XYZ file of C-alpha atoms in Angstrom:
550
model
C 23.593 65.710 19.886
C 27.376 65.580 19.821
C 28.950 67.030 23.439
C 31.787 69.491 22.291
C 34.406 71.278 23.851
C 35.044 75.428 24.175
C 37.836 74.800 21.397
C 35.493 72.154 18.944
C 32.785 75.685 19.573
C 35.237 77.881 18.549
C 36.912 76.216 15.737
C 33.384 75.628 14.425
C 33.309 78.898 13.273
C 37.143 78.702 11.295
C 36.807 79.205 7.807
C 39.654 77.375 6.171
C 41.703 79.170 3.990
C 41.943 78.800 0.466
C 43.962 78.674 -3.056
C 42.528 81.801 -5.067
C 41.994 79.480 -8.189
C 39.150 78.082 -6.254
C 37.079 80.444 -4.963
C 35.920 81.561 -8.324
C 35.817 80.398 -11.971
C 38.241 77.633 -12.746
C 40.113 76.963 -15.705
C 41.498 73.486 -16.318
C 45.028 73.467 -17.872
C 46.778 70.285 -18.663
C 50.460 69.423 -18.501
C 52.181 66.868 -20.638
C 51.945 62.814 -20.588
C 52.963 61.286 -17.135
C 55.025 57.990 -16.647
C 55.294 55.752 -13.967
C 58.233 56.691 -11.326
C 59.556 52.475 -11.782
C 58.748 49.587 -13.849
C 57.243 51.370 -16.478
C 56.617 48.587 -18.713
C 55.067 46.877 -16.111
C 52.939 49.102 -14.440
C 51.646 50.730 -18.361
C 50.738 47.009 -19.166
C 48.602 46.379 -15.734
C 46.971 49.771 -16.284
C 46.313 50.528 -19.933
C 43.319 52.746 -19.135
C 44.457 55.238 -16.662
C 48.680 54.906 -17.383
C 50.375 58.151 -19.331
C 47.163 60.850 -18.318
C 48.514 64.388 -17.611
C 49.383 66.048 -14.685
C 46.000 68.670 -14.047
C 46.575 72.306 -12.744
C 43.324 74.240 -12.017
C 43.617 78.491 -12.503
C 41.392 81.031 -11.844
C 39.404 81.261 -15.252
C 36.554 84.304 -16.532
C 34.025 81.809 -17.656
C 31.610 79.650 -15.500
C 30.806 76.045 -15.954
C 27.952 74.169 -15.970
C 27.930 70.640 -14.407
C 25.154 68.003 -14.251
C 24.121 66.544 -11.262
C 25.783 63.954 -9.963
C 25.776 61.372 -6.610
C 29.481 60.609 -5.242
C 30.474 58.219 -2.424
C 33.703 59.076 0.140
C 35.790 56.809 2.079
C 38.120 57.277 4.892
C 40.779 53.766 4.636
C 43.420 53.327 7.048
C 44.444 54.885 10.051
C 43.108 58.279 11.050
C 45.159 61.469 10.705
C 44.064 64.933 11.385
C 42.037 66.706 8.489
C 40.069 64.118 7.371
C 37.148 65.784 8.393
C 37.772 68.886 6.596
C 38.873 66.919 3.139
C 34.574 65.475 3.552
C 34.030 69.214 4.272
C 35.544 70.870 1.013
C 34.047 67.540 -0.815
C 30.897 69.028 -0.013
C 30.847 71.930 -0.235
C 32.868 72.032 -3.921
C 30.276 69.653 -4.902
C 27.291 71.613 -3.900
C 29.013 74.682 -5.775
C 29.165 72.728 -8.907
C 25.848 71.875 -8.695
C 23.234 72.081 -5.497
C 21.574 69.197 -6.647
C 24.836 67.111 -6.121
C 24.957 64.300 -3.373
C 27.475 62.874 -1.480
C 27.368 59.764 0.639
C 29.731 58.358 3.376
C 29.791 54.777 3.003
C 30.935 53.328 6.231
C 33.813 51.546 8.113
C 36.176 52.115 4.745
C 36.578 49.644 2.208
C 34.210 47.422 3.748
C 31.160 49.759 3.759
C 31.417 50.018 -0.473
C 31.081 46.176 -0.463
C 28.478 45.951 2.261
C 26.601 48.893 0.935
C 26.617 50.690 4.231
C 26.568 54.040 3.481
C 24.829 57.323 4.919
C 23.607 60.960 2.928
C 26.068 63.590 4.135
C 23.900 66.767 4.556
C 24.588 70.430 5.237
C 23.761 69.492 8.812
C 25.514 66.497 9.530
C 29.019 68.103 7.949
C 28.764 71.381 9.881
C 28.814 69.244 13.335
C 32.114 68.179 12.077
C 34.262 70.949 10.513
C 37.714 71.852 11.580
C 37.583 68.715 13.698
C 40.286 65.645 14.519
C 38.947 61.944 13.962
C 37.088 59.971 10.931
C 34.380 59.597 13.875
C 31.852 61.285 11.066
C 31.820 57.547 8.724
C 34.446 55.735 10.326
C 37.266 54.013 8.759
C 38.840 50.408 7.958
C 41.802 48.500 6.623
C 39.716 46.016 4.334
C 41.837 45.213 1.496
C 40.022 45.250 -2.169
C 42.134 43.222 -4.449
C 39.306 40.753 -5.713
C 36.985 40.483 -8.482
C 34.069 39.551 -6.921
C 34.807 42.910 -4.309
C 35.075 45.101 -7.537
C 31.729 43.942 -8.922
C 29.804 44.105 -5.940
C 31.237 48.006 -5.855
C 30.015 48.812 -9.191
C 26.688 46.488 -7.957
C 26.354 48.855 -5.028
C 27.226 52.091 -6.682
C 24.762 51.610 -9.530
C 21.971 50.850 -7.286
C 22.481 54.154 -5.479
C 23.219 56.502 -8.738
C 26.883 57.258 -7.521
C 28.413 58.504 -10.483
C 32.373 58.778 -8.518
C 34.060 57.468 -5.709
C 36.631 59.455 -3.167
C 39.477 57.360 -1.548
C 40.981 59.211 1.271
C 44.244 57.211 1.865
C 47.369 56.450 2.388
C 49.688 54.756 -0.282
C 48.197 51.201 0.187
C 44.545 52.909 0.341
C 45.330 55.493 -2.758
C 46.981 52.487 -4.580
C 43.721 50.465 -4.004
C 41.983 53.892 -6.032
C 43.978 52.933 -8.649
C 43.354 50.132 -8.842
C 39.681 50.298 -9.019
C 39.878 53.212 -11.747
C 41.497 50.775 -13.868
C 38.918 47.977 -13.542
C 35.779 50.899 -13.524
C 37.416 51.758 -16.754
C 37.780 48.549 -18.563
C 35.100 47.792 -17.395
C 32.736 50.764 -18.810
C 30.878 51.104 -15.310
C 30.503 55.120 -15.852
C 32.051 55.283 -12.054
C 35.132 57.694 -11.476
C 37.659 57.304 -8.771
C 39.673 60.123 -6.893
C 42.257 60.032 -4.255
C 43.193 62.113 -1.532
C 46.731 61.530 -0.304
C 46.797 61.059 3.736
C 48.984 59.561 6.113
C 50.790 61.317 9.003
C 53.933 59.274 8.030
C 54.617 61.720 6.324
C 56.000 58.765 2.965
C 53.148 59.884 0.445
C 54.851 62.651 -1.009
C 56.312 63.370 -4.549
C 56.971 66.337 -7.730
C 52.972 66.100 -7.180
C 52.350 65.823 -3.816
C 54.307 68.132 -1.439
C 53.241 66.780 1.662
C 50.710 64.273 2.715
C 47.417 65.592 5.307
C 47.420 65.096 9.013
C 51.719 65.047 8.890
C 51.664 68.536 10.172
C 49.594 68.380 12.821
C 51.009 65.350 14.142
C 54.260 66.323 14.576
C 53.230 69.093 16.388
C 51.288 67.189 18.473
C 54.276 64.731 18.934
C 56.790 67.476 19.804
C 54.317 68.948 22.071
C 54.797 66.030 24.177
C 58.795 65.488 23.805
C 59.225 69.172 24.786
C 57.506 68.665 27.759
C 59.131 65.046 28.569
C 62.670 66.872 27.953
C 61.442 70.027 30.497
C 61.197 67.374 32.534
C 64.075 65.488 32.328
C 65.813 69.117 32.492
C 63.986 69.190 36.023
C 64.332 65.744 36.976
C 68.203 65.311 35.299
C 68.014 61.504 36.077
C 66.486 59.493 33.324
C 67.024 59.091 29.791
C 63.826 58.813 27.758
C 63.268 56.424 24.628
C 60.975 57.608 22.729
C 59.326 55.639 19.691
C 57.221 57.644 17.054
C 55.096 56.105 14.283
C 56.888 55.855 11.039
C 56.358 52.318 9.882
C 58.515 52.701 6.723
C 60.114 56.147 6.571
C 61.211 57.997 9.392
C 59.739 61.490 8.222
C 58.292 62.118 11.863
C 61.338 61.616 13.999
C 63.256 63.604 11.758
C 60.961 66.810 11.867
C 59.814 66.105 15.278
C 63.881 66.292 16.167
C 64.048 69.948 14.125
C 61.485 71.164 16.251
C 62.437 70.069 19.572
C 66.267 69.352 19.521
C 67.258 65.397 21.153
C 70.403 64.469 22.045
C 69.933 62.028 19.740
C 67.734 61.155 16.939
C 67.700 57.529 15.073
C 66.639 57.699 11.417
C 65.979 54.547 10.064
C 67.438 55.038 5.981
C 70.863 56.084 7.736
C 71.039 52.986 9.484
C 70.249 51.183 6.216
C 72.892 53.457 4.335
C 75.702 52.115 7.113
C 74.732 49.118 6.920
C 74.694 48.986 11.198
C 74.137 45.925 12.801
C 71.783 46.403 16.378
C 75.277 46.093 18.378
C 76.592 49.227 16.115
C 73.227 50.796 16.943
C 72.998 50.657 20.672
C 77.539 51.943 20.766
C 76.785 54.668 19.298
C 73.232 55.687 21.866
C 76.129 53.935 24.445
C 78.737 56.807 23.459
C 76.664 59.269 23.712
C 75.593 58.803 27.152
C 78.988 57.727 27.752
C 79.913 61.661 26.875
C 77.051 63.472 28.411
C 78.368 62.247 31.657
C 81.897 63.171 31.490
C 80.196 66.643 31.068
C 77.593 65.733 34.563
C 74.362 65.152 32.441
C 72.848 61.705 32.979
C 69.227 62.100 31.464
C 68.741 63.445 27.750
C 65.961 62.385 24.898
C 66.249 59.618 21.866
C 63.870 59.610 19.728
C 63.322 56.235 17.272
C 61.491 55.663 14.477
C 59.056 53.026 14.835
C 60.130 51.019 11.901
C 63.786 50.797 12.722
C 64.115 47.394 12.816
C 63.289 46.758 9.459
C 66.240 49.054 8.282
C 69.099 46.943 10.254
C 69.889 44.936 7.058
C 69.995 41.734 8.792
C 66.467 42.579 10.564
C 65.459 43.476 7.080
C 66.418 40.450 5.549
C 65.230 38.218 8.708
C 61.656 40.272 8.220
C 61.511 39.592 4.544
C 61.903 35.982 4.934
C 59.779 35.812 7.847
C 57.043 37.464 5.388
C 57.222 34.516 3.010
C 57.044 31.811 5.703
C 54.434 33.150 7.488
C 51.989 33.357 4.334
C 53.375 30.175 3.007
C 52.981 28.195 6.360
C 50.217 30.322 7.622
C 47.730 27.205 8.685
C 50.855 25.058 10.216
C 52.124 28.314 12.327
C 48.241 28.766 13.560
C 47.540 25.067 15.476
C 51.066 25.932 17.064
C 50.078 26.344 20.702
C 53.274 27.623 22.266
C 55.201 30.639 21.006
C 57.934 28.401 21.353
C 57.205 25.384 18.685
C 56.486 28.612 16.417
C 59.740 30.270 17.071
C 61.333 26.567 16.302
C 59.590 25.828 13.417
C 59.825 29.355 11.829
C 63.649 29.369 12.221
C 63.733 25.920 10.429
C 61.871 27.490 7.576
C 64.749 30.561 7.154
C 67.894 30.422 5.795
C 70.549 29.892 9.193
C 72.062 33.366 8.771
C 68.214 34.689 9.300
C 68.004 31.827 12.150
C 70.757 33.007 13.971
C 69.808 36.717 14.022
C 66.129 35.553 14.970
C 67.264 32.821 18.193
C 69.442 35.857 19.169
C 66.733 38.576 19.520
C 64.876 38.366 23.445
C 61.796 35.864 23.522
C 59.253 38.997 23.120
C 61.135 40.793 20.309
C 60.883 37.171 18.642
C 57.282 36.781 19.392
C 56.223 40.111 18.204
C 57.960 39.697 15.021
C 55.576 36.380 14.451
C 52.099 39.097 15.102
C 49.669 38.781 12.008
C 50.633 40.490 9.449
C 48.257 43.819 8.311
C 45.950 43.712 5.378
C 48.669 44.432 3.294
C 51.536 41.739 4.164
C 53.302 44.311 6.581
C 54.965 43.381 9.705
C 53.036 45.187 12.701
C 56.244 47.442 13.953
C 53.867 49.199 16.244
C 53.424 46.050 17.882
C 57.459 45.607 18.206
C 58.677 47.659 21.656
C 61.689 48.739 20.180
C 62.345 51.413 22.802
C 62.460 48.928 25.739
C 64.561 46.590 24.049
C 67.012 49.347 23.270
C 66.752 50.999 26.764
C 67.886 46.893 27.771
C 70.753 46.884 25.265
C 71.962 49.905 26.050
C 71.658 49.229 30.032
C 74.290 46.055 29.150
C 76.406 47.803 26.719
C 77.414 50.742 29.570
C 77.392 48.066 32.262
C 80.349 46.721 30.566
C 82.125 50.086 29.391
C 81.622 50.786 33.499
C 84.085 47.468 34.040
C 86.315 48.828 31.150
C 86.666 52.030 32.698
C 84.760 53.502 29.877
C 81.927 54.869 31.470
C 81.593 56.500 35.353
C 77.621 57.699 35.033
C 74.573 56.575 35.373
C 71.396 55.231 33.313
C 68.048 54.977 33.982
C 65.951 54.725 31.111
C 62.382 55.401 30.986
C 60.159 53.900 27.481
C 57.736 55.889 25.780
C 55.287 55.208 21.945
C 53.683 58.099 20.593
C 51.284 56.988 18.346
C 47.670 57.122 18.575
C 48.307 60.754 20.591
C 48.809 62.576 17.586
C 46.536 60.750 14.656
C 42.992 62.221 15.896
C 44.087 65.053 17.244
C 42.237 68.934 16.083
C 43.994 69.772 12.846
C 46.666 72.666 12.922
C 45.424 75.733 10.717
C 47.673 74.032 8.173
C 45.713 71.056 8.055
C 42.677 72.580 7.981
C 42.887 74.653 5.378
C 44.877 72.076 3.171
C 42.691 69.340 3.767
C 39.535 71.476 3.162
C 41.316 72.693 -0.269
C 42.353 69.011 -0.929
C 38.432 67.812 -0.853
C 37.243 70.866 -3.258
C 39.751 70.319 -5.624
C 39.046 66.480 -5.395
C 35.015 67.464 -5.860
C 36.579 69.645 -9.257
C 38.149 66.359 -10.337
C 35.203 64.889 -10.328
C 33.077 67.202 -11.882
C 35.551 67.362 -15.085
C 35.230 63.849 -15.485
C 38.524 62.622 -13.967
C 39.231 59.090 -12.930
C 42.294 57.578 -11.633
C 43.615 60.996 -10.293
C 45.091 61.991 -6.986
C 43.926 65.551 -5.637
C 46.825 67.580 -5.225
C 47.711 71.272 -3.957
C 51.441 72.974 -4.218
C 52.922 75.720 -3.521
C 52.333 75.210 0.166
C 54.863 77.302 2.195
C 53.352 80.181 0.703
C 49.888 81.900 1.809
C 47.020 79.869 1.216
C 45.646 82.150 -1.719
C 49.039 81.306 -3.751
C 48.773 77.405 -3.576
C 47.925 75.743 -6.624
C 45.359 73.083 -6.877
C 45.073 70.482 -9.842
C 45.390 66.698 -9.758
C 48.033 63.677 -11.057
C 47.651 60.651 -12.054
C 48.246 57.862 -9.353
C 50.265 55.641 -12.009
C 52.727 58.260 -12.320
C 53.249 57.210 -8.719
C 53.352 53.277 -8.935
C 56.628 50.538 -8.979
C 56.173 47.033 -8.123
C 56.964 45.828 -4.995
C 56.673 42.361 -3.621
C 53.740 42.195 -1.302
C 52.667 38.385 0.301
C 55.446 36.872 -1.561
C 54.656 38.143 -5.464
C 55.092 40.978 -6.923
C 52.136 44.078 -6.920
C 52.008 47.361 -8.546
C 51.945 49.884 -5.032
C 52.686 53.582 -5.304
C 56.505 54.360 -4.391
C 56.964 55.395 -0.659
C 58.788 58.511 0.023
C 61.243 57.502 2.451
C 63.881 60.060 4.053
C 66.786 61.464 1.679
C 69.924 61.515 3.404
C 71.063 64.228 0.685
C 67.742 66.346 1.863
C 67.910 69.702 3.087
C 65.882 68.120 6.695
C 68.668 65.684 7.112
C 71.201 67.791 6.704
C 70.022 69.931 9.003
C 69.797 67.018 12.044
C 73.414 66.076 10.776
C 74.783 69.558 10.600
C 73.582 70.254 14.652
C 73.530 66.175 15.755
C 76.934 66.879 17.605
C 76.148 70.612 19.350
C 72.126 68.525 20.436
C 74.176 65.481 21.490
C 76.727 67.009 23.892
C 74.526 70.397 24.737
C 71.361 70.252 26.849
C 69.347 72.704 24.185
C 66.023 71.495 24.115
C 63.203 73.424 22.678
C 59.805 73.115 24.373
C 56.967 73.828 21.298
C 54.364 73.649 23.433
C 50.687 72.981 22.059
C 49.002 74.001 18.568
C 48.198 77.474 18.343
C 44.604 78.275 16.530
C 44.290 81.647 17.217
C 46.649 84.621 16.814
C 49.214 86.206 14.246
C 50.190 84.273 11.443
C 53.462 83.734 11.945
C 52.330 81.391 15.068
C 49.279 79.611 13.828
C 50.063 79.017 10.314
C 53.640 77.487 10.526
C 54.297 74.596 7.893
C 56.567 72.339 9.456
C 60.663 72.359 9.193
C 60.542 69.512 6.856
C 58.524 71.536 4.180
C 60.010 74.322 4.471
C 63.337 73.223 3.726
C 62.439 70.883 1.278
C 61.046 73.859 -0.614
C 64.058 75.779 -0.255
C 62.186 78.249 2.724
């Protein structure tokens, strides 16, 4: 029997909200042919079964429909983000309204359990001990990478054996790009099995015309900002330190930027407008340097920087340096390994780069260098998580305003103090948001199914207004795809969102970077809010809102 907490009690009894196209007869209307975002040629060619389908919208209809029974596996890939739960939960429970006789199993530990045929029944019982909850605790989840053809075979192997007629992918890009993937090959295949995604990742970079925002995004940022509003109450208090704060964002910097809207920095780092300048690290850590530089002419020597985890991949010569490393480190993968010291691998890596790379990489400190070298992930990715960025600019900084003290340039003080926020806000209890989104996100996914959709990503818009108003339907994940290179050769991935610097969001942080900077006007958010008037528990975050013009 699962132990559970006053709140996990209470929010048992939550009944997510829901799109009024759903909670009745549904009519399927369908928009015109779809093309891929990039690389159309390419991507039609590698997917000539699932490539130009229509975008799906699903409207309250008069008639009902009858749907056979049918068994359906679900996955949770990746890293956890809050809603998860409640996307199995609206799985279910649209299935069971297409059809009681409908089953759905969890197949366990992600990509790996479909292979391994680990899988469980998810009953009536088992799902209500997990509604409205944080986590993938309920199956589990994994990074396993299924790229080969022996994998896809032993899927179909796997699925036949059990009757599962479709497959839900809850993902990220890599993991919804995977669904793809495996529609395609289903499909040429003939193997009867559909595949569905559900768009998640609290990076907030799956997001498109199709897909307005991406699960567990909302709640982590709250959760995130949560904690920076009370780290800046206490460097109000304290007035001594400044605090470096990291926050995940491997690739797009979607959560610093919203978790800055809500809780006002002095100064915020976004990773695609240090790409657009062009800044070099030295530019980087002048400019945090000035700033503190000015808040003590004014007698403040403590204030809040928040940075993007990926940053370091957006200084074009980091970027560069990381790409290369990339291709040496799968090319030279077994010569790195019988390295023993992280020495001979720093040597013989920088041998293997061109000397403009080399010089940025024997420049960096020993343990930036080292943690560049980490295994890659699954998918060919440098670990940035793994990269302290926030210590190494608290060190930089330190140096820079040592010598502005000689030049007469700076008469303060600095004490900085290095924080990551990362696993703190991917399990945590869904915001209302959340749950009612990621609930609507699994019955709309179970409607996919049910019409016979494959190679579609479950999608609901419309979502700064009340829930009844959003609009459910599904797109095609090819519309989504461009090719990227990935371990050296070019793949078919779908397109990351990454911040526009012409956005509404941006322009907000740029518009008030100056009055944040030079001002001490934090904002405290304090924690999510379940219960209460709407206008405090059902908040979408800044980013949506402006982004659809709210």
């Amino acid at each position: 029997m699962m132990v559970k907490s006053p709140l996990q009690i209470a929010r048992e009894s939550y009944v997510p909200k829901m799109p009024k196209s759903l909670m009745g007869n549904v009519k399927v209307v369908e928009g015109k042919t779809t093309e891929s975002v990039a690389d159309q040629d390419d991507i039609k060619k590698l997917f000539p079964n699932t490539y130009g389908m229509p975008v799906i919208t699903f409207e309250p209809g008069t008639d009902a429909t009858s749907y056979p029974a049918i068994k359906v596996g679900v996955i949770l890939s990746g890293g956890q983000a809050p809603g998860g739960h409640n996307v199995i939960s609206g799985l279910f429970d649209g299935l069971q309204r297409c059809n009681p006789n409908n089953v759905l199993y969890g197949f366990l530990g992600g990509p790996s359990g479909l292979v391994d045929n680990e899988y469980i029944e998810l009953t009536t019982e088992l799902v209500k001990e997990y509604r409205n909850t944080g986590g993938f605790d309920i199956i589990g989840s994994g990074r396993t990478k299924l790229e080969e053809e022996a994998q896809f075979e032993k899927v179909i192997e796997n699925c036949k054996a059990l009757g599962v007629n479709a497959l839900v992918i809850i993902g990220g890009d890599d993991s919804n790009t995977n669904a793809c993937v495996l529609a395609e090959y289903f499909a040429s295949k003939k193997s009867g099995i559909q595949v569905i995604g559900v768009p998640k990742t609290i990076d907030g970079d799956l997001k498109n015309e199709v897909v307005e925002t991406s699960f567990g995004f909302d709640t982590a940022c709250k959760t995130y900002s949560e904690l920076i509003g009370n780290i800046q109450r206490d460097a109000n208090s304290a007035k001594k330190y400044y605090h470096f704060i990291r926050l995940m964002g491997r690739s797009a910097s979607h959560i610093a930027l919203e978790c800055a809207l809500e809780t006002q920095p002095n100064i915020t780092i976004i990773s695609e407008e240090v790409e657009k300048k062009g800044m070099t690290l030295d530019e980087l850590v002048t400019d945090i340097a000035n700033v503190v530089a000015r808040r003590a002419e004014k007698g403040y020597n403590f204030g809040t920087v928040l940075i993007p985890e990926g940053v370091v991949e957006f200084i074009p010569a980091m970027k560069t340096l990381i790409s290369e490393l990339n291709d040496v480190l799968a090319k030279f993968e077994s010569e790195v390994a019988v390295l023993e010291s992280n020495r001979d691998k720093r040597d013989f890596v920088a041998s293997k780069i061109s000397a403009q790379s080399a010089e940025v990489f024997r420049s960096l400190p020993n343990n930036i260098a080292n943690q560049l070298m980490l295994d890659r992930d699954p998918h060919g990715n440098v670990q940035v998580s793994m990269i302290e960025t926030e210590k190494l600019l608290i060190d930089m900084v330190k140096s820079k305003l040592k010598k502005m003290k000689k030049d007469g340039l700076f008469s303060g003080k600095f004490a900085g103090q290095g924080h990551f926020f990362g696993y703190e806000g991917r399990c945590a209890t869904p915001s209302n948001f959340d749950a009612d989104y990621c609930y609507s996100l699994g019955v709309t996914a179970s409607l996919l199914i049910a019409e016979g959709k494959t190679g579609y990503m479950a999608s609901v818009k419309n979502l700064t207004a009340p829930a009844e108003q959003w609009i459910p339907g599904g797109a095609p994940i090819t519309m989504m795809m461009n090719m990227e290179k990935r371990h050296g050769n070019m793949k078919p991935v779908i397109q990351k969102a990454l911040v526009d610097l012409d956005g509404k969001p941006f322009k907000m942080l740029a518009d008030n970077r100056e009055s944040w900077a030079m001002t001490t006007s934090f904002v405290y958010p304090g924690p999510i809010q379940y219960f209460g008037p709407s206008e405090v528990c059902d908040l979408t975050t800044h980013t949506l809102k402006l982004e659809q013009g709210k």
